[in-house]
Amino acid sequence: MNTNRKVLIKNKLNSLSASDVKNHIANENEDVLILDFRSALEFKKNHLKSSVFIGFDGDFISIVHSLIKNINQNIILICPLGKEEEVAAQLIKIGYKNILGYLNEGMDFLLFNSYETTFINTLNSSENSLLSKGLFIDVRETNDYTINHVKNALNIPLITINDKLSDLDKNSTYFIYDTKGYHSLIAASILQKNGLTKVFTVNGGFSDILNSRIPLYECRKNCPSCACSEQN
């Protein structure tokens, strides 16, 4: 049997009620981070206000490793039904051993009992009238951004998002995109968790933006490290 799974079975993964989770969040001494591994569609529709989207179908191990620098971080899991132990075992494998447990009650229960939940707004790239009223954040890697991006978009690669929070205005509206939509939802959830409420993801990511009327900046020289002006 896998050693990490042995450790998990020995220590048991705690099953937490919604009330338990609420108490952990309220305990300022615990510094709890809630990671949501449900599908993107489920998370967009409804999630705990203080949670961060990770998703189960993507490369969640590398995402967690790049975003959570504190290996001793206290973590609570929200997982697809039956995937709780698998997710916990994978996190333990890369060193995150302070897993307090997993939420054993669904979002419908939380809504019915007036827990603090919220949602992520999503816009299509065709909604130009709305998209013109905010600032774009491109969370792709810098190499991709330099070649082609939405004109005047900020480049904040996902792995740096936590370091750039203080640079963002909580009163501004932000439209976040990546290549197809997975990383942008993670970024949006982090911004939302940190008090930025006017946050939208662009449906379909940059792949859809390329086929829209949104103004683009393209490096005409295809520079590996672009120094061209946005105004050219």
mmCIF file with all atom_site columns, C-alpha atoms in Angstrom:
data_model
loop_
_atom_site.group_PDB
_atom_site.id
_atom_site.type_symbol
_atom_site.label_atom_id
_atom_site.label_alt_id
_atom_site.label_comp_id
_atom_site.label_asym_id
_atom_site.label_entity_id
_atom_site.label_seq_id
_atom_site.pdbx_PDB_ins_code
_atom_site.Cartn_x
_atom_site.Cartn_y
_atom_site.Cartn_z
_atom_site.occupancy
_atom_site.B_iso_or_equiv
_atom_site.pdbx_formal_charge
_atom_site.auth_seq_id
_atom_site.auth_comp_id
_atom_site.auth_asym_id
_atom_site.auth_atom_id
_atom_site.pdbx_PDB_model_num
ATOM 1   C CA . MET A 1 1   ? 0.000   0.000  0.000   1.00 0.00 ? 1   MET A CA 1
ATOM 2   C CA . ASN A 1 2   ? 1.191   3.562  -0.740  1.00 0.00 ? 2   ASN A CA 1
ATOM 3   C CA . THR A 1 3   ? 2.953   5.084  2.320   1.00 0.00 ? 3   THR A CA 1
ATOM 4   C CA . ASN A 1 4   ? 1.002   8.352  2.095   1.00 0.00 ? 4   ASN A CA 1
ATOM 5   C CA . ARG A 1 5   ? -2.271  6.449  1.976   1.00 0.00 ? 5   ARG A CA 1
ATOM 6   C CA . LYS A 1 6   ? -1.169  4.454  5.047   1.00 0.00 ? 6   LYS A CA 1
ATOM 7   C CA . VAL A 1 7   ? -0.555  7.740  6.881   1.00 0.00 ? 7   VAL A CA 1
ATOM 8   C CA . LEU A 1 8   ? -3.936  9.069  5.772   1.00 0.00 ? 8   LEU A CA 1
ATOM 9   C CA . ILE A 1 9   ? -5.790  5.927  6.889   1.00 0.00 ? 9   ILE A CA 1
ATOM 10  C CA . LYS A 1 10  ? -3.898  5.881  10.190  1.00 0.00 ? 10  LYS A CA 1
ATOM 11  C CA . ASN A 1 11  ? -4.704  9.516  10.985  1.00 0.00 ? 11  ASN A CA 1
ATOM 12  C CA . LYS A 1 12  ? -8.157  9.386  9.377   1.00 0.00 ? 12  LYS A CA 1
ATOM 13  C CA . LEU A 1 13  ? -9.459  12.190 7.219   1.00 0.00 ? 13  LEU A CA 1
ATOM 14  C CA . ASN A 1 14  ? -11.888 14.153 9.347   1.00 0.00 ? 14  ASN A CA 1
ATOM 15  C CA . SER A 1 15  ? -15.439 14.512 8.074   1.00 0.00 ? 15  SER A CA 1
ATOM 16  C CA . LEU A 1 16  ? -16.501 18.079 8.869   1.00 0.00 ? 16  LEU A CA 1
ATOM 17  C CA . SER A 1 17  ? -20.017 19.449 9.087   1.00 0.00 ? 17  SER A CA 1
ATOM 18  C CA . ALA A 1 18  ? -20.773 22.927 7.791   1.00 0.00 ? 18  ALA A CA 1
ATOM 19  C CA . SER A 1 19  ? -20.816 24.080 11.403  1.00 0.00 ? 19  SER A CA 1
ATOM 20  C CA . ASP A 1 20  ? -17.348 22.600 11.960  1.00 0.00 ? 20  ASP A CA 1
ATOM 21  C CA . VAL A 1 21  ? -16.007 24.439 8.905   1.00 0.00 ? 21  VAL A CA 1
ATOM 22  C CA . LYS A 1 22  ? -17.570 27.690 10.079  1.00 0.00 ? 22  LYS A CA 1
ATOM 23  C CA . ASN A 1 23  ? -15.894 27.311 13.480  1.00 0.00 ? 23  ASN A CA 1
ATOM 24  C CA . HIS A 1 24  ? -12.514 26.644 11.885  1.00 0.00 ? 24  HIS A CA 1
ATOM 25  C CA . ILE A 1 25  ? -12.870 29.773 9.735   1.00 0.00 ? 25  ILE A CA 1
ATOM 26  C CA . ALA A 1 26  ? -13.831 31.849 12.785  1.00 0.00 ? 26  ALA A CA 1
ATOM 27  C CA . ASN A 1 27  ? -10.770 30.672 14.720  1.00 0.00 ? 27  ASN A CA 1
ATOM 28  C CA . GLU A 1 28  ? -8.183  33.331 13.845  1.00 0.00 ? 28  GLU A CA 1
ATOM 29  C CA . ASN A 1 29  ? -5.382  31.251 15.364  1.00 0.00 ? 29  ASN A CA 1
ATOM 30  C CA . GLU A 1 30  ? -5.819  28.470 12.767  1.00 0.00 ? 30  GLU A CA 1
ATOM 31  C CA . ASP A 1 31  ? -5.351  30.488 9.531   1.00 0.00 ? 31  ASP A CA 1
ATOM 32  C CA . VAL A 1 32  ? -7.477  28.052 7.522   1.00 0.00 ? 32  VAL A CA 1
ATOM 33  C CA . LEU A 1 33  ? -7.453  27.856 3.722   1.00 0.00 ? 33  LEU A CA 1
ATOM 34  C CA . ILE A 1 34  ? -10.440 26.198 2.027   1.00 0.00 ? 34  ILE A CA 1
ATOM 35  C CA . LEU A 1 35  ? -9.628  24.529 -1.287  1.00 0.00 ? 35  LEU A CA 1
ATOM 36  C CA . ASP A 1 36  ? -12.515 23.638 -3.590  1.00 0.00 ? 36  ASP A CA 1
ATOM 37  C CA . PHE A 1 37  ? -11.874 20.709 -5.941  1.00 0.00 ? 37  PHE A CA 1
ATOM 38  C CA . ARG A 1 38  ? -15.318 20.540 -7.517  1.00 0.00 ? 38  ARG A CA 1
ATOM 39  C CA . SER A 1 39  ? -15.903 21.253 -11.193 1.00 0.00 ? 39  SER A CA 1
ATOM 40  C CA . ALA A 1 40  ? -15.495 24.754 -12.614 1.00 0.00 ? 40  ALA A CA 1
ATOM 41  C CA . LEU A 1 41  ? -19.213 24.901 -13.389 1.00 0.00 ? 41  LEU A CA 1
ATOM 42  C CA . GLU A 1 42  ? -20.195 24.014 -9.823  1.00 0.00 ? 42  GLU A CA 1
ATOM 43  C CA . PHE A 1 43  ? -17.743 26.486 -8.334  1.00 0.00 ? 43  PHE A CA 1
ATOM 44  C CA . LYS A 1 44  ? -18.860 29.372 -10.572 1.00 0.00 ? 44  LYS A CA 1
ATOM 45  C CA . LYS A 1 45  ? -22.455 28.751 -9.605  1.00 0.00 ? 45  LYS A CA 1
ATOM 46  C CA . ASN A 1 46  ? -21.924 28.608 -5.856  1.00 0.00 ? 46  ASN A CA 1
ATOM 47  C CA . HIS A 1 47  ? -19.067 28.310 -3.370  1.00 0.00 ? 47  HIS A CA 1
ATOM 48  C CA . LEU A 1 48  ? -18.044 29.310 0.124   1.00 0.00 ? 48  LEU A CA 1
ATOM 49  C CA . LYS A 1 49  ? -17.041 32.959 0.147   1.00 0.00 ? 49  LYS A CA 1
ATOM 50  C CA . SER A 1 50  ? -13.598 32.261 1.630   1.00 0.00 ? 50  SER A CA 1
ATOM 51  C CA . SER A 1 51  ? -12.689 29.328 -0.644  1.00 0.00 ? 51  SER A CA 1
ATOM 52  C CA . VAL A 1 52  ? -10.189 29.077 -3.500  1.00 0.00 ? 52  VAL A CA 1
ATOM 53  C CA . PHE A 1 53  ? -10.966 27.094 -6.632  1.00 0.00 ? 53  PHE A CA 1
ATOM 54  C CA . ILE A 1 54  ? -8.467  24.365 -7.560  1.00 0.00 ? 54  ILE A CA 1
ATOM 55  C CA . GLY A 1 55  ? -10.557 21.804 -9.425  1.00 0.00 ? 55  GLY A CA 1
ATOM 56  C CA . PHE A 1 56  ? -10.048 18.060 -9.620  1.00 0.00 ? 56  PHE A CA 1
ATOM 57  C CA . ASP A 1 57  ? -9.753  17.586 -13.379 1.00 0.00 ? 57  ASP A CA 1
ATOM 58  C CA . GLY A 1 58  ? -6.833  19.963 -13.930 1.00 0.00 ? 58  GLY A CA 1
ATOM 59  C CA . ASP A 1 59  ? -3.213  19.562 -12.821 1.00 0.00 ? 59  ASP A CA 1
ATOM 60  C CA . PHE A 1 60  ? -4.153  20.440 -9.264  1.00 0.00 ? 60  PHE A CA 1
ATOM 61  C CA . ILE A 1 61  ? -0.933  19.190 -7.669  1.00 0.00 ? 61  ILE A CA 1
ATOM 62  C CA . SER A 1 62  ? 1.306   21.664 -9.528  1.00 0.00 ? 62  SER A CA 1
ATOM 63  C CA . ILE A 1 63  ? -1.262  24.428 -8.976  1.00 0.00 ? 63  ILE A CA 1
ATOM 64  C CA . VAL A 1 64  ? -1.356  23.892 -5.212  1.00 0.00 ? 64  VAL A CA 1
ATOM 65  C CA . HIS A 1 65  ? 2.428   23.624 -5.043  1.00 0.00 ? 65  HIS A CA 1
ATOM 66  C CA . SER A 1 66  ? 2.949   26.885 -6.941  1.00 0.00 ? 66  SER A CA 1
ATOM 67  C CA . LEU A 1 67  ? 0.300   28.901 -5.086  1.00 0.00 ? 67  LEU A CA 1
ATOM 68  C CA . ILE A 1 68  ? 0.627   27.725 -1.486  1.00 0.00 ? 68  ILE A CA 1
ATOM 69  C CA . LYS A 1 69  ? 4.156   28.460 -0.313  1.00 0.00 ? 69  LYS A CA 1
ATOM 70  C CA . ASN A 1 70  ? 3.510   27.587 3.329   1.00 0.00 ? 70  ASN A CA 1
ATOM 71  C CA . ILE A 1 71  ? 3.824   23.819 3.560   1.00 0.00 ? 71  ILE A CA 1
ATOM 72  C CA . ASN A 1 72  ? 2.293   23.997 7.073   1.00 0.00 ? 72  ASN A CA 1
ATOM 73  C CA . GLN A 1 73  ? -0.882  25.714 5.888   1.00 0.00 ? 73  GLN A CA 1
ATOM 74  C CA . ASN A 1 74  ? -4.063  24.435 7.544   1.00 0.00 ? 74  ASN A CA 1
ATOM 75  C CA . ILE A 1 75  ? -6.349  23.180 4.769   1.00 0.00 ? 75  ILE A CA 1
ATOM 76  C CA . ILE A 1 76  ? -10.004 22.186 4.530   1.00 0.00 ? 76  ILE A CA 1
ATOM 77  C CA . LEU A 1 77  ? -11.151 20.331 1.409   1.00 0.00 ? 77  LEU A CA 1
ATOM 78  C CA . ILE A 1 78  ? -14.344 20.598 -0.604  1.00 0.00 ? 78  ILE A CA 1
ATOM 79  C CA . CYS A 1 79  ? -14.281 17.692 -3.047  1.00 0.00 ? 79  CYS A CA 1
ATOM 80  C CA . PRO A 1 80  ? -16.406 15.784 -5.542  1.00 0.00 ? 80  PRO A CA 1
ATOM 81  C CA . LEU A 1 81  ? -18.199 13.006 -3.691  1.00 0.00 ? 81  LEU A CA 1
ATOM 82  C CA . GLY A 1 82  ? -15.869 10.051 -3.120  1.00 0.00 ? 82  GLY A CA 1
ATOM 83  C CA . LYS A 1 83  ? -12.670 11.904 -4.071  1.00 0.00 ? 83  LYS A CA 1
ATOM 84  C CA . GLU A 1 84  ? -11.811 13.224 -0.607  1.00 0.00 ? 84  GLU A CA 1
ATOM 85  C CA . GLU A 1 85  ? -9.174  10.633 0.309   1.00 0.00 ? 85  GLU A CA 1
ATOM 86  C CA . GLU A 1 86  ? -7.583  10.699 -3.133  1.00 0.00 ? 86  GLU A CA 1
ATOM 87  C CA . VAL A 1 87  ? -7.164  14.482 -3.023  1.00 0.00 ? 87  VAL A CA 1
ATOM 88  C CA . ALA A 1 88  ? -5.849  14.394 0.547   1.00 0.00 ? 88  ALA A CA 1
ATOM 89  C CA . ALA A 1 89  ? -3.357  11.643 -0.290  1.00 0.00 ? 89  ALA A CA 1
ATOM 90  C CA . GLN A 1 90  ? -2.004  13.643 -3.236  1.00 0.00 ? 90  GLN A CA 1
ATOM 91  C CA . LEU A 1 91  ? -1.567  16.738 -1.065  1.00 0.00 ? 91  LEU A CA 1
ATOM 92  C CA . ILE A 1 92  ? 0.162   14.750 1.668   1.00 0.00 ? 92  ILE A CA 1
ATOM 93  C CA . LYS A 1 93  ? 2.487   13.307 -0.968  1.00 0.00 ? 93  LYS A CA 1
ATOM 94  C CA . ILE A 1 94  ? 3.843   16.772 -1.807  1.00 0.00 ? 94  ILE A CA 1
ATOM 95  C CA . GLY A 1 95  ? 4.155   17.801 1.836   1.00 0.00 ? 95  GLY A CA 1
ATOM 96  C CA . TYR A 1 96  ? 0.847   19.394 2.868   1.00 0.00 ? 96  TYR A CA 1
ATOM 97  C CA . LYS A 1 97  ? 0.046   17.381 5.968   1.00 0.00 ? 97  LYS A CA 1
ATOM 98  C CA . ASN A 1 98  ? -2.095  19.838 7.936   1.00 0.00 ? 98  ASN A CA 1
ATOM 99  C CA . ILE A 1 99  ? -5.384  18.789 6.377   1.00 0.00 ? 99  ILE A CA 1
ATOM 100 C CA . LEU A 1 100 ? -8.096  19.477 8.912   1.00 0.00 ? 100 LEU A CA 1
ATOM 101 C CA . GLY A 1 101 ? -10.713 17.487 7.007   1.00 0.00 ? 101 GLY A CA 1
ATOM 102 C CA . TYR A 1 102 ? -13.337 17.783 4.289   1.00 0.00 ? 102 TYR A CA 1
ATOM 103 C CA . LEU A 1 103 ? -16.801 19.309 4.118   1.00 0.00 ? 103 LEU A CA 1
ATOM 104 C CA . ASN A 1 104 ? -19.363 16.496 4.294   1.00 0.00 ? 104 ASN A CA 1
ATOM 105 C CA . GLU A 1 105 ? -22.381 18.641 3.397   1.00 0.00 ? 105 GLU A CA 1
ATOM 106 C CA . GLY A 1 106 ? -23.211 20.000 -0.051  1.00 0.00 ? 106 GLY A CA 1
ATOM 107 C CA . MET A 1 107 ? -23.691 23.574 -1.227  1.00 0.00 ? 107 MET A CA 1
ATOM 108 C CA . ASP A 1 108 ? -27.482 23.206 -1.175  1.00 0.00 ? 108 ASP A CA 1
ATOM 109 C CA . PHE A 1 109 ? -27.277 22.636 2.575   1.00 0.00 ? 109 PHE A CA 1
ATOM 110 C CA . LEU A 1 110 ? -25.080 25.721 2.997   1.00 0.00 ? 110 LEU A CA 1
ATOM 111 C CA . LEU A 1 111 ? -27.471 27.874 0.966   1.00 0.00 ? 111 LEU A CA 1
ATOM 112 C CA . PHE A 1 112 ? -30.512 26.628 2.864   1.00 0.00 ? 112 PHE A CA 1
ATOM 113 C CA . ASN A 1 113 ? -28.839 27.368 6.194   1.00 0.00 ? 113 ASN A CA 1
ATOM 114 C CA . SER A 1 114 ? -27.650 30.878 5.208   1.00 0.00 ? 114 SER A CA 1
ATOM 115 C CA . TYR A 1 115 ? -23.915 30.243 5.121   1.00 0.00 ? 115 TYR A CA 1
ATOM 116 C CA . GLU A 1 116 ? -21.791 32.841 3.344   1.00 0.00 ? 116 GLU A CA 1
ATOM 117 C CA . THR A 1 117 ? -21.657 31.673 -0.246  1.00 0.00 ? 117 THR A CA 1
ATOM 118 C CA . THR A 1 118 ? -21.057 33.533 -3.489  1.00 0.00 ? 118 THR A CA 1
ATOM 119 C CA . PHE A 1 119 ? -20.489 32.962 -7.215  1.00 0.00 ? 119 PHE A CA 1
ATOM 120 C CA . ILE A 1 120 ? -18.150 33.965 -10.044 1.00 0.00 ? 120 ILE A CA 1
ATOM 121 C CA . ASN A 1 121 ? -19.473 36.130 -12.869 1.00 0.00 ? 121 ASN A CA 1
ATOM 122 C CA . THR A 1 122 ? -18.566 35.007 -16.383 1.00 0.00 ? 122 THR A CA 1
ATOM 123 C CA . LEU A 1 123 ? -18.836 37.061 -19.576 1.00 0.00 ? 123 LEU A CA 1
ATOM 124 C CA . ASN A 1 124 ? -18.543 36.048 -23.204 1.00 0.00 ? 124 ASN A CA 1
ATOM 125 C CA . SER A 1 125 ? -15.938 37.796 -25.338 1.00 0.00 ? 125 SER A CA 1
ATOM 126 C CA . SER A 1 126 ? -18.785 39.024 -27.551 1.00 0.00 ? 126 SER A CA 1
ATOM 127 C CA . GLU A 1 127 ? -20.180 41.228 -24.755 1.00 0.00 ? 127 GLU A CA 1
ATOM 128 C CA . ASN A 1 128 ? -18.094 44.213 -25.838 1.00 0.00 ? 128 ASN A CA 1
ATOM 129 C CA . SER A 1 129 ? -20.246 46.856 -24.187 1.00 0.00 ? 129 SER A CA 1
ATOM 130 C CA . LEU A 1 130 ? -19.618 45.327 -20.771 1.00 0.00 ? 130 LEU A CA 1
ATOM 131 C CA . LEU A 1 131 ? -16.011 44.313 -21.355 1.00 0.00 ? 131 LEU A CA 1
ATOM 132 C CA . SER A 1 132 ? -15.106 47.919 -22.202 1.00 0.00 ? 132 SER A CA 1
ATOM 133 C CA . LYS A 1 133 ? -16.008 49.005 -18.668 1.00 0.00 ? 133 LYS A CA 1
ATOM 134 C CA . GLY A 1 134 ? -13.186 47.262 -16.833 1.00 0.00 ? 134 GLY A CA 1
ATOM 135 C CA . LEU A 1 135 ? -9.514  46.311 -16.860 1.00 0.00 ? 135 LEU A CA 1
ATOM 136 C CA . PHE A 1 136 ? -8.221  43.047 -18.296 1.00 0.00 ? 136 PHE A CA 1
ATOM 137 C CA . ILE A 1 137 ? -5.867  40.778 -16.376 1.00 0.00 ? 137 ILE A CA 1
ATOM 138 C CA . ASP A 1 138 ? -3.976  38.186 -18.412 1.00 0.00 ? 138 ASP A CA 1
ATOM 139 C CA . VAL A 1 139 ? -2.869  35.332 -16.130 1.00 0.00 ? 139 VAL A CA 1
ATOM 140 C CA . ARG A 1 140 ? -0.947  33.454 -18.817 1.00 0.00 ? 140 ARG A CA 1
ATOM 141 C CA . GLU A 1 141 ? 2.830   33.132 -18.688 1.00 0.00 ? 141 GLU A CA 1
ATOM 142 C CA . THR A 1 142 ? 4.755   36.237 -19.736 1.00 0.00 ? 142 THR A CA 1
ATOM 143 C CA . ASN A 1 143 ? 6.108   34.609 -22.916 1.00 0.00 ? 143 ASN A CA 1
ATOM 144 C CA . ASP A 1 144 ? 2.559   34.078 -24.176 1.00 0.00 ? 144 ASP A CA 1
ATOM 145 C CA . TYR A 1 145 ? 1.498   37.561 -23.131 1.00 0.00 ? 145 TYR A CA 1
ATOM 146 C CA . THR A 1 146 ? 4.343   39.319 -24.937 1.00 0.00 ? 146 THR A CA 1
ATOM 147 C CA . ILE A 1 147 ? 3.423   37.755 -28.277 1.00 0.00 ? 147 ILE A CA 1
ATOM 148 C CA . ASN A 1 148 ? -0.279  38.612 -28.220 1.00 0.00 ? 148 ASN A CA 1
ATOM 149 C CA . HIS A 1 149 ? -2.764  39.899 -25.635 1.00 0.00 ? 149 HIS A CA 1
ATOM 150 C CA . VAL A 1 150 ? -5.728  42.189 -25.090 1.00 0.00 ? 150 VAL A CA 1
ATOM 151 C CA . LYS A 1 151 ? -4.588  45.765 -25.587 1.00 0.00 ? 151 LYS A CA 1
ATOM 152 C CA . ASN A 1 152 ? -3.508  47.391 -22.297 1.00 0.00 ? 152 ASN A CA 1
ATOM 153 C CA . ALA A 1 153 ? -4.146  44.194 -20.315 1.00 0.00 ? 153 ALA A CA 1
ATOM 154 C CA . LEU A 1 154 ? -2.151  43.679 -17.123 1.00 0.00 ? 154 LEU A CA 1
ATOM 155 C CA . ASN A 1 155 ? 0.015   40.569 -17.142 1.00 0.00 ? 155 ASN A CA 1
ATOM 156 C CA . ILE A 1 156 ? -0.118  38.778 -13.801 1.00 0.00 ? 156 ILE A CA 1
ATOM 157 C CA . PRO A 1 157 ? 0.858   35.120 -14.292 1.00 0.00 ? 157 PRO A CA 1
ATOM 158 C CA . LEU A 1 158 ? -1.178  32.874 -12.019 1.00 0.00 ? 158 LEU A CA 1
ATOM 159 C CA . ILE A 1 159 ? 1.782   31.789 -9.908  1.00 0.00 ? 159 ILE A CA 1
ATOM 160 C CA . THR A 1 160 ? 2.429   35.449 -8.975  1.00 0.00 ? 160 THR A CA 1
ATOM 161 C CA . ILE A 1 161 ? -1.179  36.414 -8.241  1.00 0.00 ? 161 ILE A CA 1
ATOM 162 C CA . ASN A 1 162 ? -0.821  36.346 -4.447  1.00 0.00 ? 162 ASN A CA 1
ATOM 163 C CA . ASP A 1 163 ? 2.160   38.697 -4.638  1.00 0.00 ? 163 ASP A CA 1
ATOM 164 C CA . LYS A 1 164 ? 0.270   41.260 -6.747  1.00 0.00 ? 164 LYS A CA 1
ATOM 165 C CA . LEU A 1 165 ? -2.915  41.623 -4.719  1.00 0.00 ? 165 LEU A CA 1
ATOM 166 C CA . SER A 1 166 ? -1.799  44.906 -3.159  1.00 0.00 ? 166 SER A CA 1
ATOM 167 C CA . ASP A 1 167 ? -1.364  46.405 -6.646  1.00 0.00 ? 167 ASP A CA 1
ATOM 168 C CA . LEU A 1 168 ? -5.052  45.961 -7.493  1.00 0.00 ? 168 LEU A CA 1
ATOM 169 C CA . ASP A 1 169 ? -7.810  48.452 -6.682  1.00 0.00 ? 169 ASP A CA 1
ATOM 170 C CA . LYS A 1 170 ? -10.735 46.877 -4.812  1.00 0.00 ? 170 LYS A CA 1
ATOM 171 C CA . ASN A 1 171 ? -13.109 49.386 -6.414  1.00 0.00 ? 171 ASN A CA 1
ATOM 172 C CA . SER A 1 172 ? -12.117 48.500 -9.987  1.00 0.00 ? 172 SER A CA 1
ATOM 173 C CA . THR A 1 173 ? -13.730 45.954 -12.294 1.00 0.00 ? 173 THR A CA 1
ATOM 174 C CA . TYR A 1 174 ? -11.443 43.219 -13.589 1.00 0.00 ? 174 TYR A CA 1
ATOM 175 C CA . PHE A 1 175 ? -11.924 40.801 -16.482 1.00 0.00 ? 175 PHE A CA 1
ATOM 176 C CA . ILE A 1 176 ? -9.594  37.836 -16.099 1.00 0.00 ? 176 ILE A CA 1
ATOM 177 C CA . TYR A 1 177 ? -8.547  35.516 -18.886 1.00 0.00 ? 177 TYR A CA 1
ATOM 178 C CA . ASP A 1 178 ? -6.012  32.780 -19.570 1.00 0.00 ? 178 ASP A CA 1
ATOM 179 C CA . THR A 1 179 ? -5.781  30.425 -22.531 1.00 0.00 ? 179 THR A CA 1
ATOM 180 C CA . LYS A 1 180 ? -9.044  28.496 -22.039 1.00 0.00 ? 180 LYS A CA 1
ATOM 181 C CA . GLY A 1 181 ? -10.484 29.387 -18.647 1.00 0.00 ? 181 GLY A CA 1
ATOM 182 C CA . TYR A 1 182 ? -9.068  27.068 -15.958 1.00 0.00 ? 182 TYR A CA 1
ATOM 183 C CA . HIS A 1 183 ? -6.359  29.334 -14.541 1.00 0.00 ? 183 HIS A CA 1
ATOM 184 C CA . SER A 1 184 ? -8.530  32.441 -14.802 1.00 0.00 ? 184 SER A CA 1
ATOM 185 C CA . LEU A 1 185 ? -11.138 30.887 -12.490 1.00 0.00 ? 185 LEU A CA 1
ATOM 186 C CA . ILE A 1 186 ? -8.450  30.082 -9.928  1.00 0.00 ? 186 ILE A CA 1
ATOM 187 C CA . ALA A 1 187 ? -7.182  33.668 -10.135 1.00 0.00 ? 187 ALA A CA 1
ATOM 188 C CA . ALA A 1 188 ? -10.713 35.081 -9.851  1.00 0.00 ? 188 ALA A CA 1
ATOM 189 C CA . SER A 1 189 ? -11.389 33.035 -6.723  1.00 0.00 ? 189 SER A CA 1
ATOM 190 C CA . ILE A 1 190 ? -8.177  34.316 -5.105  1.00 0.00 ? 190 ILE A CA 1
ATOM 191 C CA . LEU A 1 191 ? -9.068  37.923 -5.895  1.00 0.00 ? 191 LEU A CA 1
ATOM 192 C CA . GLN A 1 192 ? -12.590 37.419 -4.615  1.00 0.00 ? 192 GLN A CA 1
ATOM 193 C CA . LYS A 1 193 ? -11.327 35.805 -1.407  1.00 0.00 ? 193 LYS A CA 1
ATOM 194 C CA . ASN A 1 194 ? -9.164  38.888 -0.831  1.00 0.00 ? 194 ASN A CA 1
ATOM 195 C CA . GLY A 1 195 ? -11.978 41.389 -1.097  1.00 0.00 ? 195 GLY A CA 1
ATOM 196 C CA . LEU A 1 196 ? -12.125 42.231 -4.812  1.00 0.00 ? 196 LEU A CA 1
ATOM 197 C CA . THR A 1 197 ? -15.800 41.843 -5.608  1.00 0.00 ? 197 THR A CA 1
ATOM 198 C CA . LYS A 1 198 ? -16.010 43.165 -9.191  1.00 0.00 ? 198 LYS A CA 1
ATOM 199 C CA . VAL A 1 199 ? -14.274 40.186 -10.768 1.00 0.00 ? 199 VAL A CA 1
ATOM 200 C CA . PHE A 1 200 ? -15.316 38.409 -13.968 1.00 0.00 ? 200 PHE A CA 1
ATOM 201 C CA . THR A 1 201 ? -13.811 35.576 -15.975 1.00 0.00 ? 201 THR A CA 1
ATOM 202 C CA . VAL A 1 202 ? -13.929 35.677 -19.770 1.00 0.00 ? 202 VAL A CA 1
ATOM 203 C CA . ASN A 1 203 ? -15.637 32.549 -21.047 1.00 0.00 ? 203 ASN A CA 1
ATOM 204 C CA . GLY A 1 204 ? -13.406 30.501 -23.359 1.00 0.00 ? 204 GLY A CA 1
ATOM 205 C CA . GLY A 1 205 ? -10.298 32.496 -22.458 1.00 0.00 ? 205 GLY A CA 1
ATOM 206 C CA . PHE A 1 206 ? -7.924  34.006 -24.991 1.00 0.00 ? 206 PHE A CA 1
ATOM 207 C CA . SER A 1 207 ? -8.883  31.349 -27.531 1.00 0.00 ? 207 SER A CA 1
ATOM 208 C CA . ASP A 1 208 ? -12.332 32.962 -27.778 1.00 0.00 ? 208 ASP A CA 1
ATOM 209 C CA . ILE A 1 209 ? -11.010 36.507 -27.490 1.00 0.00 ? 209 ILE A CA 1
ATOM 210 C CA . LEU A 1 210 ? -8.980  35.961 -30.689 1.00 0.00 ? 210 LEU A CA 1
ATOM 211 C CA . ASN A 1 211 ? -12.261 35.523 -32.566 1.00 0.00 ? 211 ASN A CA 1
ATOM 212 C CA . SER A 1 212 ? -13.934 38.561 -31.007 1.00 0.00 ? 212 SER A CA 1
ATOM 213 C CA . ARG A 1 213 ? -13.826 42.306 -31.623 1.00 0.00 ? 213 ARG A CA 1
ATOM 214 C CA . ILE A 1 214 ? -11.838 43.027 -28.467 1.00 0.00 ? 214 ILE A CA 1
ATOM 215 C CA . PRO A 1 215 ? -8.776  45.131 -29.431 1.00 0.00 ? 215 PRO A CA 1
ATOM 216 C CA . LEU A 1 216 ? -5.537  43.160 -29.338 1.00 0.00 ? 216 LEU A CA 1
ATOM 217 C CA . TYR A 1 217 ? -1.885  44.044 -29.102 1.00 0.00 ? 217 TYR A CA 1
ATOM 218 C CA . GLU A 1 218 ? 0.383   41.790 -31.138 1.00 0.00 ? 218 GLU A CA 1
ATOM 219 C CA . CYS A 1 219 ? 4.164   41.927 -31.157 1.00 0.00 ? 219 CYS A CA 1
ATOM 220 C CA . ARG A 1 220 ? 4.975   42.458 -34.818 1.00 0.00 ? 220 ARG A CA 1
ATOM 221 C CA . LYS A 1 221 ? 8.543   41.316 -34.338 1.00 0.00 ? 221 LYS A CA 1
ATOM 222 C CA . ASN A 1 222 ? 7.584   38.167 -32.425 1.00 0.00 ? 222 ASN A CA 1
ATOM 223 C CA . CYS A 1 223 ? 10.173  39.125 -29.816 1.00 0.00 ? 223 CYS A CA 1
ATOM 224 C CA . PRO A 1 224 ? 11.079  36.533 -27.175 1.00 0.00 ? 224 PRO A CA 1
ATOM 225 C CA . SER A 1 225 ? 11.007  39.397 -24.690 1.00 0.00 ? 225 SER A CA 1
ATOM 226 C CA . CYS A 1 226 ? 8.891   42.130 -26.186 1.00 0.00 ? 226 CYS A CA 1
ATOM 227 C CA . ALA A 1 227 ? 9.928   45.745 -25.730 1.00 0.00 ? 227 ALA A CA 1
ATOM 228 C CA . CYS A 1 228 ? 7.515   47.117 -28.343 1.00 0.00 ? 228 CYS A CA 1
ATOM 229 C CA . SER A 1 229 ? 5.155   49.908 -27.354 1.00 0.00 ? 229 SER A CA 1
ATOM 230 C CA . GLU A 1 230 ? 1.470   49.174 -26.750 1.00 0.00 ? 230 GLU A CA 1
ATOM 231 C CA . GLN A 1 231 ? 0.779   52.235 -28.887 1.00 0.00 ? 231 GLN A CA 1
ATOM 232 C CA . ASN A 1 232 ? 2.418   50.887 -32.053 1.00 0.00 ? 232 ASN A CA 1
#
